[in-house]
Every structure is written in structure tokens, then in C-alpha cells.
Coordinates of C-alpha atoms in Angstrom, one line a residue:
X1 CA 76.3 -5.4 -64.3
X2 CA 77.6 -5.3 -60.6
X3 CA 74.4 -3.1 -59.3
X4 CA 72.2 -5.9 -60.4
X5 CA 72.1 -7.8 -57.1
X6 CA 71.7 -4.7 -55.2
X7 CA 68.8 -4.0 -57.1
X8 CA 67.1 -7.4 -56.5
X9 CA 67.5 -7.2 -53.0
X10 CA 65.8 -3.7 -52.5
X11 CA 63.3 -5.2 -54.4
X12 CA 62.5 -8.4 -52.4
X13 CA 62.5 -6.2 -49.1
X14 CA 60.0 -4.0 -50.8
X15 CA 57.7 -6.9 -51.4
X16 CA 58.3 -8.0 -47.9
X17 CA 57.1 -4.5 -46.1
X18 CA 54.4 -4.6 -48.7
X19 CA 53.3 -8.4 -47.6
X20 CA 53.7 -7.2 -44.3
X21 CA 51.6 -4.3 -44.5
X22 CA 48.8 -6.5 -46.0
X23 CA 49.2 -8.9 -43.1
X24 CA 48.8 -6.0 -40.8
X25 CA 45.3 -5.0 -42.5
X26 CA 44.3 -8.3 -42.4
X27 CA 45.0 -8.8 -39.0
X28 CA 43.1 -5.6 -38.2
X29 CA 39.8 -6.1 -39.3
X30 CA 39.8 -9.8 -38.2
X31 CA 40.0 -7.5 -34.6
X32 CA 37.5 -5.1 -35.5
X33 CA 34.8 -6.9 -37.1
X34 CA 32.5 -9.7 -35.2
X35 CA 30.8 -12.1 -36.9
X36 CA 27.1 -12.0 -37.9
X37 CA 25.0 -14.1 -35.2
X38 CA 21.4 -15.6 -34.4
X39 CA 19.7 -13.9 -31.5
X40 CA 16.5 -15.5 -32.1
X41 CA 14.1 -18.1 -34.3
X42 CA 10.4 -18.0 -34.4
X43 CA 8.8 -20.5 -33.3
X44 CA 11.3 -21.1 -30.5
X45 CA 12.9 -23.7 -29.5
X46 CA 10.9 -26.8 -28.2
X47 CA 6.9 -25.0 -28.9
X48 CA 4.1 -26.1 -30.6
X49 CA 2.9 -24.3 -33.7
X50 CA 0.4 -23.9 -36.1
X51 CA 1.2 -25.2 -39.0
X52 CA 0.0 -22.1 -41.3
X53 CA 2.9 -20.6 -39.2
X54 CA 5.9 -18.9 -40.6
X55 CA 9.5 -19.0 -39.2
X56 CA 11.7 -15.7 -38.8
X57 CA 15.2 -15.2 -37.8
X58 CA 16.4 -12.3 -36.1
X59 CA 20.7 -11.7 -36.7
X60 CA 22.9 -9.7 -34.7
X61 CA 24.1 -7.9 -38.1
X62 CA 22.7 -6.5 -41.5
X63 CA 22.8 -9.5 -43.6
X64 CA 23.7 -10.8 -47.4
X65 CA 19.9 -11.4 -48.1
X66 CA 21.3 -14.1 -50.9
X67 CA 23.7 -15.4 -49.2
X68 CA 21.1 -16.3 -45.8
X69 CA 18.3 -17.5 -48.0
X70 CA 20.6 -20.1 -50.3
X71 CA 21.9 -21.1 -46.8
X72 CA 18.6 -21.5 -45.0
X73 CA 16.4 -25.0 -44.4
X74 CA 12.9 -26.1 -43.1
X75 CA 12.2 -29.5 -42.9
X76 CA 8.7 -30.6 -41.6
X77 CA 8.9 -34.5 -41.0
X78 CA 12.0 -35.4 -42.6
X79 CA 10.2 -33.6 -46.0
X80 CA 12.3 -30.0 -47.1
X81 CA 9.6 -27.5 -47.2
X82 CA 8.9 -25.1 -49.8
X83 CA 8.1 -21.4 -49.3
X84 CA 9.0 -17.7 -49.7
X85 CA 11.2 -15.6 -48.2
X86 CA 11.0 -12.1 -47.2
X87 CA 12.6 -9.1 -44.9
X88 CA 10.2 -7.3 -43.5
X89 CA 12.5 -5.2 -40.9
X90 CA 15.3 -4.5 -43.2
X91 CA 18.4 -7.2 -43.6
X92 CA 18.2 -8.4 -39.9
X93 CA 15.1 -10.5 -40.2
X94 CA 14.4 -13.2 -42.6
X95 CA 10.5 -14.3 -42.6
X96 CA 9.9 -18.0 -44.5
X97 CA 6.3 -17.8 -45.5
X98 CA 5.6 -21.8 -46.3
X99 CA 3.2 -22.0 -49.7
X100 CA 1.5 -24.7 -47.7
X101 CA 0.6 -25.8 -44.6
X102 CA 3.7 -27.5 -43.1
X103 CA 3.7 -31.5 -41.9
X104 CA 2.4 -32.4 -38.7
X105 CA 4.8 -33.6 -36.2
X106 CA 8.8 -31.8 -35.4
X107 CA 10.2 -29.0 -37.6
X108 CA 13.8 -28.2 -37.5
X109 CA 15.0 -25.1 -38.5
X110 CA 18.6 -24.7 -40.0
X111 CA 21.1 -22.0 -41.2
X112 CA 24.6 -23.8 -42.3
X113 CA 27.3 -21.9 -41.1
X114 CA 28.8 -19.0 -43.9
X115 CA 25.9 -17.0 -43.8
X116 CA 27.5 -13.2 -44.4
X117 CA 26.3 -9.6 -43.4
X118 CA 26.9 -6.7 -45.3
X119 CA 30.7 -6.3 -44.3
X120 CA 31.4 -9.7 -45.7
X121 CA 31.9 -11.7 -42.2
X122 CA 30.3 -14.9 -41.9
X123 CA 28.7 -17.1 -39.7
X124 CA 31.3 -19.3 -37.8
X125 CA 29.0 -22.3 -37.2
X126 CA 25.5 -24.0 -38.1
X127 CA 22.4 -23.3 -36.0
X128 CA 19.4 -25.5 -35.4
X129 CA 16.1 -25.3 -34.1
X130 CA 13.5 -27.4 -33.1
X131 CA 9.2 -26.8 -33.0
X132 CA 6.3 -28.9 -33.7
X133 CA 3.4 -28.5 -35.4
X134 CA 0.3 -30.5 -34.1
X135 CA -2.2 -32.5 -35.6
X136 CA -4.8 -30.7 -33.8
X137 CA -6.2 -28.4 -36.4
X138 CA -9.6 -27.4 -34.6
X139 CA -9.9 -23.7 -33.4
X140 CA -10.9 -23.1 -30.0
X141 CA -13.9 -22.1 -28.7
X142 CA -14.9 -19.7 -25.8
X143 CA -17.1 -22.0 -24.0
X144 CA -18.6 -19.2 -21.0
X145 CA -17.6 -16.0 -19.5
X146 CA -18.7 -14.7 -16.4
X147 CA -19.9 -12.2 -15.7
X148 CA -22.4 -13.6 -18.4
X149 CA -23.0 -11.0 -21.4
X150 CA -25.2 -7.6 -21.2
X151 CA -26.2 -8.4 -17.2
X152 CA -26.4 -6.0 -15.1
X153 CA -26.0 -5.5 -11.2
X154 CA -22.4 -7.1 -11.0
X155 CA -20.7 -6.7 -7.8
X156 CA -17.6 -3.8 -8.2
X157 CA -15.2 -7.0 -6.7
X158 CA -15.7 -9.2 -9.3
X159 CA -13.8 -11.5 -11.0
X160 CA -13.6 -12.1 -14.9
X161 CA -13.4 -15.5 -15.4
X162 CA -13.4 -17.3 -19.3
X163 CA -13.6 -21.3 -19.7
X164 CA -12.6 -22.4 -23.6
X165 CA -13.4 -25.6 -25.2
X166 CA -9.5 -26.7 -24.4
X167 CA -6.5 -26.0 -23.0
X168 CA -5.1 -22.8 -23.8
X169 CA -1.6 -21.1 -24.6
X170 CA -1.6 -18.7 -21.6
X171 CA 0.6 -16.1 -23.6
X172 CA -1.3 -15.9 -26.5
X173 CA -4.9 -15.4 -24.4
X174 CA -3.0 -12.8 -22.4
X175 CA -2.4 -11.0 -24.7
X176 CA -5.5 -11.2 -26.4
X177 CA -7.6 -10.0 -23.6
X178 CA -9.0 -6.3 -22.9
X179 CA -10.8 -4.6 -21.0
X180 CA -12.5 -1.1 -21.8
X181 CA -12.6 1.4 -19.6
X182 CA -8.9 -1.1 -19.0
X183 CA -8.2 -2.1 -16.1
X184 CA -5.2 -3.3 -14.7
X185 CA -4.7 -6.5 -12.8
X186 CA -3.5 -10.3 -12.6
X187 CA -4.2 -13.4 -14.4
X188 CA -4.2 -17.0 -13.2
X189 CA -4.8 -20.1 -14.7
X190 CA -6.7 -23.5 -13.5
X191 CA -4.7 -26.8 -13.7
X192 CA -6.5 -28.4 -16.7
X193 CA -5.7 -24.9 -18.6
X194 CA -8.6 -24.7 -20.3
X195 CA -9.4 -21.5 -17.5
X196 CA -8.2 -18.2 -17.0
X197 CA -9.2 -15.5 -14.4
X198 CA -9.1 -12.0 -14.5
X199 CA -8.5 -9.8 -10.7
X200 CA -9.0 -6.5 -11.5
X201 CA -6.4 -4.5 -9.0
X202 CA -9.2 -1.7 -8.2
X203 CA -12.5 -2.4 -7.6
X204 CA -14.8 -1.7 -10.4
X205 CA -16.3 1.9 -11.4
X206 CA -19.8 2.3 -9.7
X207 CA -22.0 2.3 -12.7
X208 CA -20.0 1.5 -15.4
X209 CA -20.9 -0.9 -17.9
X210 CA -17.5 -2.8 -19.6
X211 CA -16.4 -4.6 -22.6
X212 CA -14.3 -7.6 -22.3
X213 CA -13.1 -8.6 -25.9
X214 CA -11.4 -12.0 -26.4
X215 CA -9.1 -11.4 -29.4
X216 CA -8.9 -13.2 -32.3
X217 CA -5.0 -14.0 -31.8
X218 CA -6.1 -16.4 -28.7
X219 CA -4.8 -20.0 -29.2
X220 CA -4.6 -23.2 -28.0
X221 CA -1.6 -25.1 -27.5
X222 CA -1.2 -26.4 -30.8
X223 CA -1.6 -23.1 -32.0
X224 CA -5.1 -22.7 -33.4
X225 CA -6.7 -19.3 -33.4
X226 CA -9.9 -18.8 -32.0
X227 CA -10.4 -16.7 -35.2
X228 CA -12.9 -14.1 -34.9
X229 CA -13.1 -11.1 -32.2
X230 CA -15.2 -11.8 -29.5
X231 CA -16.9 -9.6 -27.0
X232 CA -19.0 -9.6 -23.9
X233 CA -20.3 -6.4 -21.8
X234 CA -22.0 -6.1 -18.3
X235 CA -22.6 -3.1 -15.8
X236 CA -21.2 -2.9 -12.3
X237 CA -23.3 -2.3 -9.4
X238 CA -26.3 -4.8 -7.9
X239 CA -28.4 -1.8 -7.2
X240 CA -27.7 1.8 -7.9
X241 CA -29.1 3.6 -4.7
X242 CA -26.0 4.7 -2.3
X243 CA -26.2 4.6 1.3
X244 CA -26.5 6.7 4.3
X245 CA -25.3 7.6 7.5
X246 CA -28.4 7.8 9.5
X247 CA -27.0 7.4 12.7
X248 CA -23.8 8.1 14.9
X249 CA -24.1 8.2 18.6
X250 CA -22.8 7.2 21.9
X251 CA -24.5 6.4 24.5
X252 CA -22.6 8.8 26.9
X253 CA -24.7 11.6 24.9
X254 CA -27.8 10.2 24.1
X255 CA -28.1 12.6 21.0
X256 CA -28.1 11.8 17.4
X257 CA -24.9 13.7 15.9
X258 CA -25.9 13.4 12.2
X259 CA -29.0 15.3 13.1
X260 CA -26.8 18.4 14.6
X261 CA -24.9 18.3 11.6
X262 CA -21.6 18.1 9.9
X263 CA -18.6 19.2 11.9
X264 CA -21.1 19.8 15.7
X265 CA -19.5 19.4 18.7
X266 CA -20.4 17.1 21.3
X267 CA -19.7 16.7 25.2
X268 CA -19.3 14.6 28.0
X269 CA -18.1 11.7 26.9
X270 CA -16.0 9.2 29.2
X271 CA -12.6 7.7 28.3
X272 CA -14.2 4.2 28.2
X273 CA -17.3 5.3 25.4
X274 CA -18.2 3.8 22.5
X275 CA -19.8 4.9 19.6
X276 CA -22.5 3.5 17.5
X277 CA -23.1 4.1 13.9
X278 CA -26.6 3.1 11.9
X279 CA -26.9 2.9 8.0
X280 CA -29.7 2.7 5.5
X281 CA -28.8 -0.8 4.6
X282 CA -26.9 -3.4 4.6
X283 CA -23.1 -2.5 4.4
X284 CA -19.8 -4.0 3.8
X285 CA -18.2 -4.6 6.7
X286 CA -14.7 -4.6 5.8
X287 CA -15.1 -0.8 4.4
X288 CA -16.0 0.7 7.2
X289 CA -12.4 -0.5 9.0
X290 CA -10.8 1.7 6.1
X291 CA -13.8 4.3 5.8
X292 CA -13.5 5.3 10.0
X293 CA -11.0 7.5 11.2
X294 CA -10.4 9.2 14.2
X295 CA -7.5 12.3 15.0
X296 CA -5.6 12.2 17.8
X297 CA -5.6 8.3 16.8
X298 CA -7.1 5.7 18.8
X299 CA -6.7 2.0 18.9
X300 CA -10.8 0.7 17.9
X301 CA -12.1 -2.5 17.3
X302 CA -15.6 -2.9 15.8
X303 CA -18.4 -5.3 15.8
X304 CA -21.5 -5.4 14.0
X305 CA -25.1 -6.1 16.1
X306 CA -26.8 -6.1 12.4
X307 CA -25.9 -5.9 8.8
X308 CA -26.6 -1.9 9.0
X309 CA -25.4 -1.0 12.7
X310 CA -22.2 -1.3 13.9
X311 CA -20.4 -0.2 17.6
X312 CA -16.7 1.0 18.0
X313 CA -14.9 0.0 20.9
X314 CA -11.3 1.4 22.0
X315 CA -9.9 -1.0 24.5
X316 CA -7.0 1.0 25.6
X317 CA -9.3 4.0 26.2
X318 CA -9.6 7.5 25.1
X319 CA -7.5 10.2 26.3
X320 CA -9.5 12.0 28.8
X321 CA -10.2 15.7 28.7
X322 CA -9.6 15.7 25.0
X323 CA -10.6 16.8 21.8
X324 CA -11.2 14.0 19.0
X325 CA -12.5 14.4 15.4
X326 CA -14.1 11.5 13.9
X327 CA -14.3 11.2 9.8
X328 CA -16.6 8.4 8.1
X329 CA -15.1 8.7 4.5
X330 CA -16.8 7.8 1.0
X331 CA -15.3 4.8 1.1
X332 CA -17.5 3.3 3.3
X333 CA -19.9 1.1 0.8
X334 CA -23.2 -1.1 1.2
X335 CA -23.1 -4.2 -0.1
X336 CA -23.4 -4.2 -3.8
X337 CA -20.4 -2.0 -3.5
X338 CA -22.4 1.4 -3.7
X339 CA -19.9 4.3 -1.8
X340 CA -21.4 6.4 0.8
X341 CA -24.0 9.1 -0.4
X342 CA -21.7 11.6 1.5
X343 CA -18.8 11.5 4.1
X344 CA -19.4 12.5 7.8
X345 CA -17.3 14.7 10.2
X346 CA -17.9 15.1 13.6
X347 CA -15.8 16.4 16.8
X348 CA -16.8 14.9 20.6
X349 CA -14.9 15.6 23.9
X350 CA -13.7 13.5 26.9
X351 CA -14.9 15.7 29.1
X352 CA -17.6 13.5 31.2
X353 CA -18.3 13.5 34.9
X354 CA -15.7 10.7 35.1
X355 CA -13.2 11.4 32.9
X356 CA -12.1 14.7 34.2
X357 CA -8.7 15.3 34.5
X358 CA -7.6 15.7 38.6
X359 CA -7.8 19.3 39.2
X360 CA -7.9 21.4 42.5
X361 CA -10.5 23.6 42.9
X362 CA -9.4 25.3 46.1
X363 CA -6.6 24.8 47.9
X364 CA -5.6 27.7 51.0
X365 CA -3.6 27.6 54.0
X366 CA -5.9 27.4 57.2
X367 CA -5.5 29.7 60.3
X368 CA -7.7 31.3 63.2
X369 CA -7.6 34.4 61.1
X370 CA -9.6 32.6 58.0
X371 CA -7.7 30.7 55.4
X372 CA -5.2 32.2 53.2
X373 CA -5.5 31.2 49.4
X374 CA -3.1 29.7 46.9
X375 CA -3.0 30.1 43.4
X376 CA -1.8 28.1 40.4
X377 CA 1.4 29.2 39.3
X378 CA 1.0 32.4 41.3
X379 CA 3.2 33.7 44.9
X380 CA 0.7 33.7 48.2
X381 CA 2.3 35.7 51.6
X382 CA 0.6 34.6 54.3
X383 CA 1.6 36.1 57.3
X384 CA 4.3 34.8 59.5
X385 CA 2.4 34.6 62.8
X386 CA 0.4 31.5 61.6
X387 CA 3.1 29.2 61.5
X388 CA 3.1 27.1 65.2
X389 CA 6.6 25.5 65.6
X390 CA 7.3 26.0 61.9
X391 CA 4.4 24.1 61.2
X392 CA 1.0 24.9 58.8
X393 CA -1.8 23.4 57.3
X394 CA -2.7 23.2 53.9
X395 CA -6.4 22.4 52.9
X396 CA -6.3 21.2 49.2
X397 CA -10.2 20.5 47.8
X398 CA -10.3 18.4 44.7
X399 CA -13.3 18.9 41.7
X400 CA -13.2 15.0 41.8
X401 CA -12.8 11.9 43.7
X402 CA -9.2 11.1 43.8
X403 CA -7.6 7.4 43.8
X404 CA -6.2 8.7 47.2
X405 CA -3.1 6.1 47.3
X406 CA -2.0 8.6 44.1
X407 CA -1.4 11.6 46.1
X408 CA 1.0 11.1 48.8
X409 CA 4.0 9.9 46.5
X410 CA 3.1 13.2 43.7
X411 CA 2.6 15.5 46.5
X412 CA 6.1 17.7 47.4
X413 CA 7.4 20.8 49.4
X414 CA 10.0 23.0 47.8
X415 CA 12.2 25.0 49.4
X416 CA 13.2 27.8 46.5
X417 CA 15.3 30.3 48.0
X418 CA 15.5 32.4 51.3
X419 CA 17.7 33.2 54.3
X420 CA 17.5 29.1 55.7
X421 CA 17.6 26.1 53.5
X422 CA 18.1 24.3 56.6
X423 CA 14.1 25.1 56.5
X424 CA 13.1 23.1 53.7
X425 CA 9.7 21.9 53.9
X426 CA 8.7 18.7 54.9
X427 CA 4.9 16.8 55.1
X428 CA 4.5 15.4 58.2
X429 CA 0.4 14.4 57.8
X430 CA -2.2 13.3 55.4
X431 CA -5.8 13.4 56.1
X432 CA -8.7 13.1 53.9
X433 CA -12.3 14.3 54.1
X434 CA -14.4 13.7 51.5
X435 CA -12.5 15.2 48.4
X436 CA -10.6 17.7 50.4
X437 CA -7.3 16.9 51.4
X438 CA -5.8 18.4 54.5
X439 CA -1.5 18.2 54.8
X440 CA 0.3 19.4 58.0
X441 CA 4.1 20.4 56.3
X442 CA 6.2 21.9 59.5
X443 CA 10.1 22.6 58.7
X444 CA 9.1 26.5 57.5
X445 CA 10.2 29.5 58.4
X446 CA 9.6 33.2 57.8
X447 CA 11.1 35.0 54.4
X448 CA 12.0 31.6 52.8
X449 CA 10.3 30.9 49.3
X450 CA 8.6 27.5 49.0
X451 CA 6.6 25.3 46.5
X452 CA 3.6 23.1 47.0
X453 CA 3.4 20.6 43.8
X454 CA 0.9 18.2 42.6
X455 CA 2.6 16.4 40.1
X456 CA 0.7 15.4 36.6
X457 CA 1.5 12.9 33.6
X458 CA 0.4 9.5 33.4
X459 CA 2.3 8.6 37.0
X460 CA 1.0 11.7 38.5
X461 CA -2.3 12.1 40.9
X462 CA -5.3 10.1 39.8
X463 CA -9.0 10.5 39.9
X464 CA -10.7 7.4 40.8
X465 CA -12.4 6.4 37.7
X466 CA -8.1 6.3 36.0
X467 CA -7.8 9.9 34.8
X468 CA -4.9 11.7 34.9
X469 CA -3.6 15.3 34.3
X470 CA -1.3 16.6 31.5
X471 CA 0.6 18.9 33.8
X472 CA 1.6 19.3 37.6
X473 CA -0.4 21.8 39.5
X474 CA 2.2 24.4 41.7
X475 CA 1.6 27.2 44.1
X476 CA 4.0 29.4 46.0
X477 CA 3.6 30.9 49.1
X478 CA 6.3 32.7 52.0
X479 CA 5.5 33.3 55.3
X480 CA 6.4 37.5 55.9
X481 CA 7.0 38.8 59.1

């Protein structure tokens, strides 16, 4: 009789771990396990409808099928409206097929709360939404299209425009719409709605004929189908008949260069040219700015003197004494959009009477004995006798006139190396003739190295029509014994 209590109170601490324990549990799902949720309801919130609609609801979770449907309401003006239910993705979305056509006017959608998924959690709260159904029960109508069906000769930049009997619901016609071959691009819409246009991104195929199809899921606003499929077709291209390059000259050369062919070379053209272009008819401007290209590259600007002949101007100038290819591409196109029948490749030089780079044709050191020549980049050695108080003369004859204020500051004496830098060269006279240049340089002396340089680049000599040289123009020369 005395282990009696002992025995109840082990017992009543077993039932207390073992509530515990079931606490615990409980406690641990409640953390593991979220409740089922709506994450969307067809028709959404605030549209219009048609009223042979449905309504679905799409839940976070599996659902209780049973449980969702005895929970769910539709009430179309105040009047609980009767349908069927049905999942057609599984237990996540409920579809409520009305058996009739629901009330004209607001809809509200409801689920109470305690809706449960497959795990047995429920919905914590109610949800509602709101659509409308109208009283508009016509279908729409497509009222035009342009380009208008089965014509021909439409331009490859064209737009595709549709006008329907109302105002449209822009999704739904967006949609709807294709294109075949497809084509990708951007829709817009007119104010009254009623409007959309089609901007292909691309120009269209040259010769193609397309399909535009107006599906039968387009609808108005109040959600009316259009119904039935409906297509239109036309063929790009105002004529078919590409055109030519007939032409490209300058009138530097007086010759035809599409006549000598593809890839000729042509010569003596100035740094201030231009060239002219002729086609077979009348062209699209704009193309030809993204159809002309010219290597090294060239600031140009073009005008047209008629619809098929255009002149290229470079205000800056070409580079003179230099060799430029010029490309006229495909995508040069006439008017109706028709690419060029073949692209054109040409080369030309800078090499005219005026746009040759300063050069020295002869340049010697003068004495009674006859003049003693220099040579680019090469060592003259004159003899010693000729210099008169450490003074020469220097007779430099250019190939072209010379901007003779370009000279004095890019001409220089050198010394190099040899027994008297105290020696070192020094210009004491300018004197022109003509195109010959005649310097008297004094400060030399015998067995010293010097160097006579004309200095190039674009602050170098100058001829007088602007050219310049790439590089400077040296000679070295010592006086021997």
C-alpha cells in the first residue's frame, strides 16, 4: 500500500513528457508547413468580360478539390450563379464553367477562408475579386486592313495597319495577330482604340508575298470575339526590276569607272574631288548614306542633282597621295525598295598635279667644280676645298610649287658627330627661284658629319595647293680634306 503514491506520480510525469512531446510535434509542423494561397483569379481584378467567360483560380498549393469547391462563390448582380467545376492542371487550378451566360453588370469572385490543400493546412482568410461583364454582346468586326488584300507592288517599309468596328482590347488583338513569313516588330494603338499598327523591325523581303491572319481570339473591350479567323495577303515590291549602277565618276578623271570594271584603278585625283554616281532610276536616297563606303574613311556629304544622280563631297578633304577603295553595297535600293542588281568596288588615288605630296627632286651642293649631289637618307663627301669661310650653298629643286613661308621654320642643319661641335651648322640665307630653293648654311668645317632636314607631317613643308608629306626628307653630307 505505501508504493501506491509513488506509482501515481511516475505516472502523471509520464503523461506530462508525453503531452509535451505532442506539443512539440505540434509546434513543428505549424513551422514547417505554409498555408495554401491565391496567386491569381481569372478574370482579374477590375476587367471587363464576356459573359460566356469562365473564372479559374490558381493556389500556391495542391488543394482539397472538395473542400475549395464547397467553399467557392460567383455572384453575377447580386444573383449566386450556377455552374461546373473542374481541374484541368491538376489540384492547383479550379476552372468554374457557368451553365449560362452570367448577368450583365459586376461579378465578385469569393473563396471563404478554410480552403485546405493536400497536407491539411487551410486558408487563413477570405479572398475576393471583382470583374464585369458588359452588356455589349456584339462581336467585332474588322472594318479595313491596309495593305488592302491580294495587292501587289507594296513598298518593303510598309506599315500594317487594321481599323475594327470598335474599340479593341489591345492584349487580346496582340496576341491574335500573325504574320507569315513572321516578322518581328512593334504595335501601337490610335486614341479612340478602335486602331492598331503593325512596324515591322526589318524592311520587308523583296518579292515576298505575306499573310496577315486576324485570329479568332481578338476582342473588344467587353470581351466579344471577333469569332472566325480572318486573313489578308499582299506582295512586297512596287516593281520587280532592280537597279543599276551606271555611272561613277569624278570629274578629276573624266572616265567612266563602271565601264573599266570592278576593282580598276584610277589616277590623278586631287584632295578636294568629288565623285558622282548615276543610276538607272530613281533611287532612295537615304540608302545610298548606308550603301557608300569608303577605306581609309573619309568624312562625305551627299546631294542629289536628280532622283538617279547623286555627287559626294568630303569637306575636310582627302588625304593626298593616297590610296582609297570605294564600295557601293547591295543595300543601295530604288524606290520601290528594289536592292541594287550588284555591288560596286572601285580603288582611285590622290595623286593629281595638285595634290602631290612636297618632294625634292634634286637637291646638290653648288661649287665652281659643278655641284655635288645629295641623296635621301644616303652620306654625300664633297670635298673640303669648296667651303669659303665655313660657308656653302645648297640648291634644293622642288617637283612642286611650295607655300614658301612653310620652309624656312622645317628646314634644319645637324651637326652629328666629328672633331668640332663648336661647328654646328647654321642657315644664314633663303632665296627662291622659281621652285628651286637656294640656302647659304656657313658654321662647317672639314671631317664633321652634318644633316640637312626637311621636315614632313601635317606642320611640315607645304605645296601650295595644302599638301603635305608623311615623312621628313634627310640627307648627309661631310666636307673631306
Amino acid at each position: 500500500m505505501e508504493k501506491a503514491p509513488a506509482l501515481i506520480l511516475m505516472a502523471k510525469i509520464s503523461m506530462l513528457l508525453l503531452a509535451a512531446a505532442c506539443l512539440g510535434a505540434l509546434f513543428s509542423c505549424e513551422l514547417t508547413t505554409r498555408p495554401p494561397s491565391v496567386e491569381w483569379v481569372r478574370p482579374s481584378e477590375g476587367v471587363y468580360a464576356s459573359p460566356a467567360d469562365f473564372v479559374e483560380i490558381r493556389f500556391s498549393e495542391n488543394m482539397e478539390r472538395e473542400s475549395v469547391e464547397r467553399l467557392f462563390g460567383l455572384a453575377c448582380e447580386g444573383a449566386e450563379t450556377e455552374g461546373s467545376f473542374s481541374w484541368p492542371q491538376g489540384a492547383r487550378l479550379l476552372r468554374f464553367s457557368p451553365h449560362k451566360e452570367m448577368e450583365r453588370g459586376m461579378c465578385i469572385v469569393t473563396l471563404a477562408a478554410g480552403a485546405r490543400d493536400r497536407q491539411g493546412s487551410e486558408t487563413r482568410r477570405a479572398y475576393t475579386s471583382r470583374f464585369f461583364t458588359s452588356n455589349d454582346l456584339a462581336a467585332p468586326v474588322v472594318a479595313e486592313v491596309f495593305p488592302s488584300d491580294s495587292i501587289a507592288g507594296v513598298r518593303p517599309d510598309t506599315r500594317i495597319r487594321i481599323r475594327f468596328s470598335e474599340p479593341m482590347d489591345a492584349r487580346s488583338v496582340e496576341r491574335g495577330l500573325r504574320m507569315y513569313p513572321s516578322a518581328e516588330g512593334a504595335f501601337s494603338w490610335n486614341e479612340a482604340g478602335d486602331t492598331v499598327e503593325f512596324a515591322p523591325f526589318l524592311t520587308l523581303a523583296f518579292l515576298t508575298e505575306y499573310t496577315v491572319s486576324i485570329g479568332a481570339e481578338c476582342a473588344d473591350r467587353a470581351g466579344n470575339r471577333i469569332g472566325a479567323q480572318r486573313d489578308f495577303r499582299f506582295r512586297a515590291g512596287e516593281e520587280f526590276v532592280r537597279p543599276v549602277l551606271v555611272e561613277t565618276t569624278s570629274p578629276s578623271t573624266a572616265e567612266n569607272w563602271v565601264s573599266a570594271g570592278m576593282y580598276s584603278e584610277h589616277h590623278g585625283l586631287e584632295t578636294d574631288s568629288v565623285l558622282e554616281l548615276a543610276f538607272s532610276e530613281r533611287m532612295d536616297r537615304s540608302s545610298l548614306t548606308e550603301g557608300f563606303a569608303l577605306t581609309p574613311a573619309a568624312a562625305a556629304v551627299m546631294t542629289w542633282e536628280s532622283d538617279t544622280r547623286a555627287v559626294i563631297r568630303f569637306p575636310a578633304g582627302l588625304e593626298n597621295e593616297t590610296r582609297y577603295e570605294m564600295r557601293i553595297t547591295e543595300s543601295v535600293k530604288d524606290a520601290a525598295g528594289n536592292p541594287l542588281e550588284s555591288a560596286f568596288t572601285a580603288y582611285f588615288h590622290t595623286d593629281g598635279e595638285d595634290s602631290r605630296a612636297p618632294a625634292v627632286s634634286a637637291a646638290s651642293i653648288a661649287h665652281d667644280g659643278g655641284p655635288t649631289g645629295l641623296i635621301h637618307m644616303g652620306l654625300a663627301l664633297p670635298d673640303g676645298n669648296i667651303l669659303v669661310d665655313s660657308t656653302a650653298v645648297f640648291d634644293l629643286v622642288f617637283c612642286t610649287d611650295m607655300r614658301r613661308a612653310s620652309v624656312p621654320e622645317n628646314v634644319s642643319i645637324v651637326y652629328v658627330n666629328g672633331a668640332d661641335p663648336n661647328f654646328s651648322g647654321a642657315i644664314r640665307r633663303y632665296e627662291w627661284s622659281g621652285r628651286t630653293l637656294r640656302l647659304t648654311v656657313g658654321s662647317l668645317r672639314r671631317d664633321n658629319l652634318y644633316e640637312l632636314r626637311l621636315r614632313g607631317g601635317a606642320d611640315g613643308i607645304t605645296s601650295a595647293t595644302g599638301a603635305t608629306r608623311s615623312g621628313d626628307i634627310r640627307y648627309f653630307f661631310r666636307f673631306g680634306e
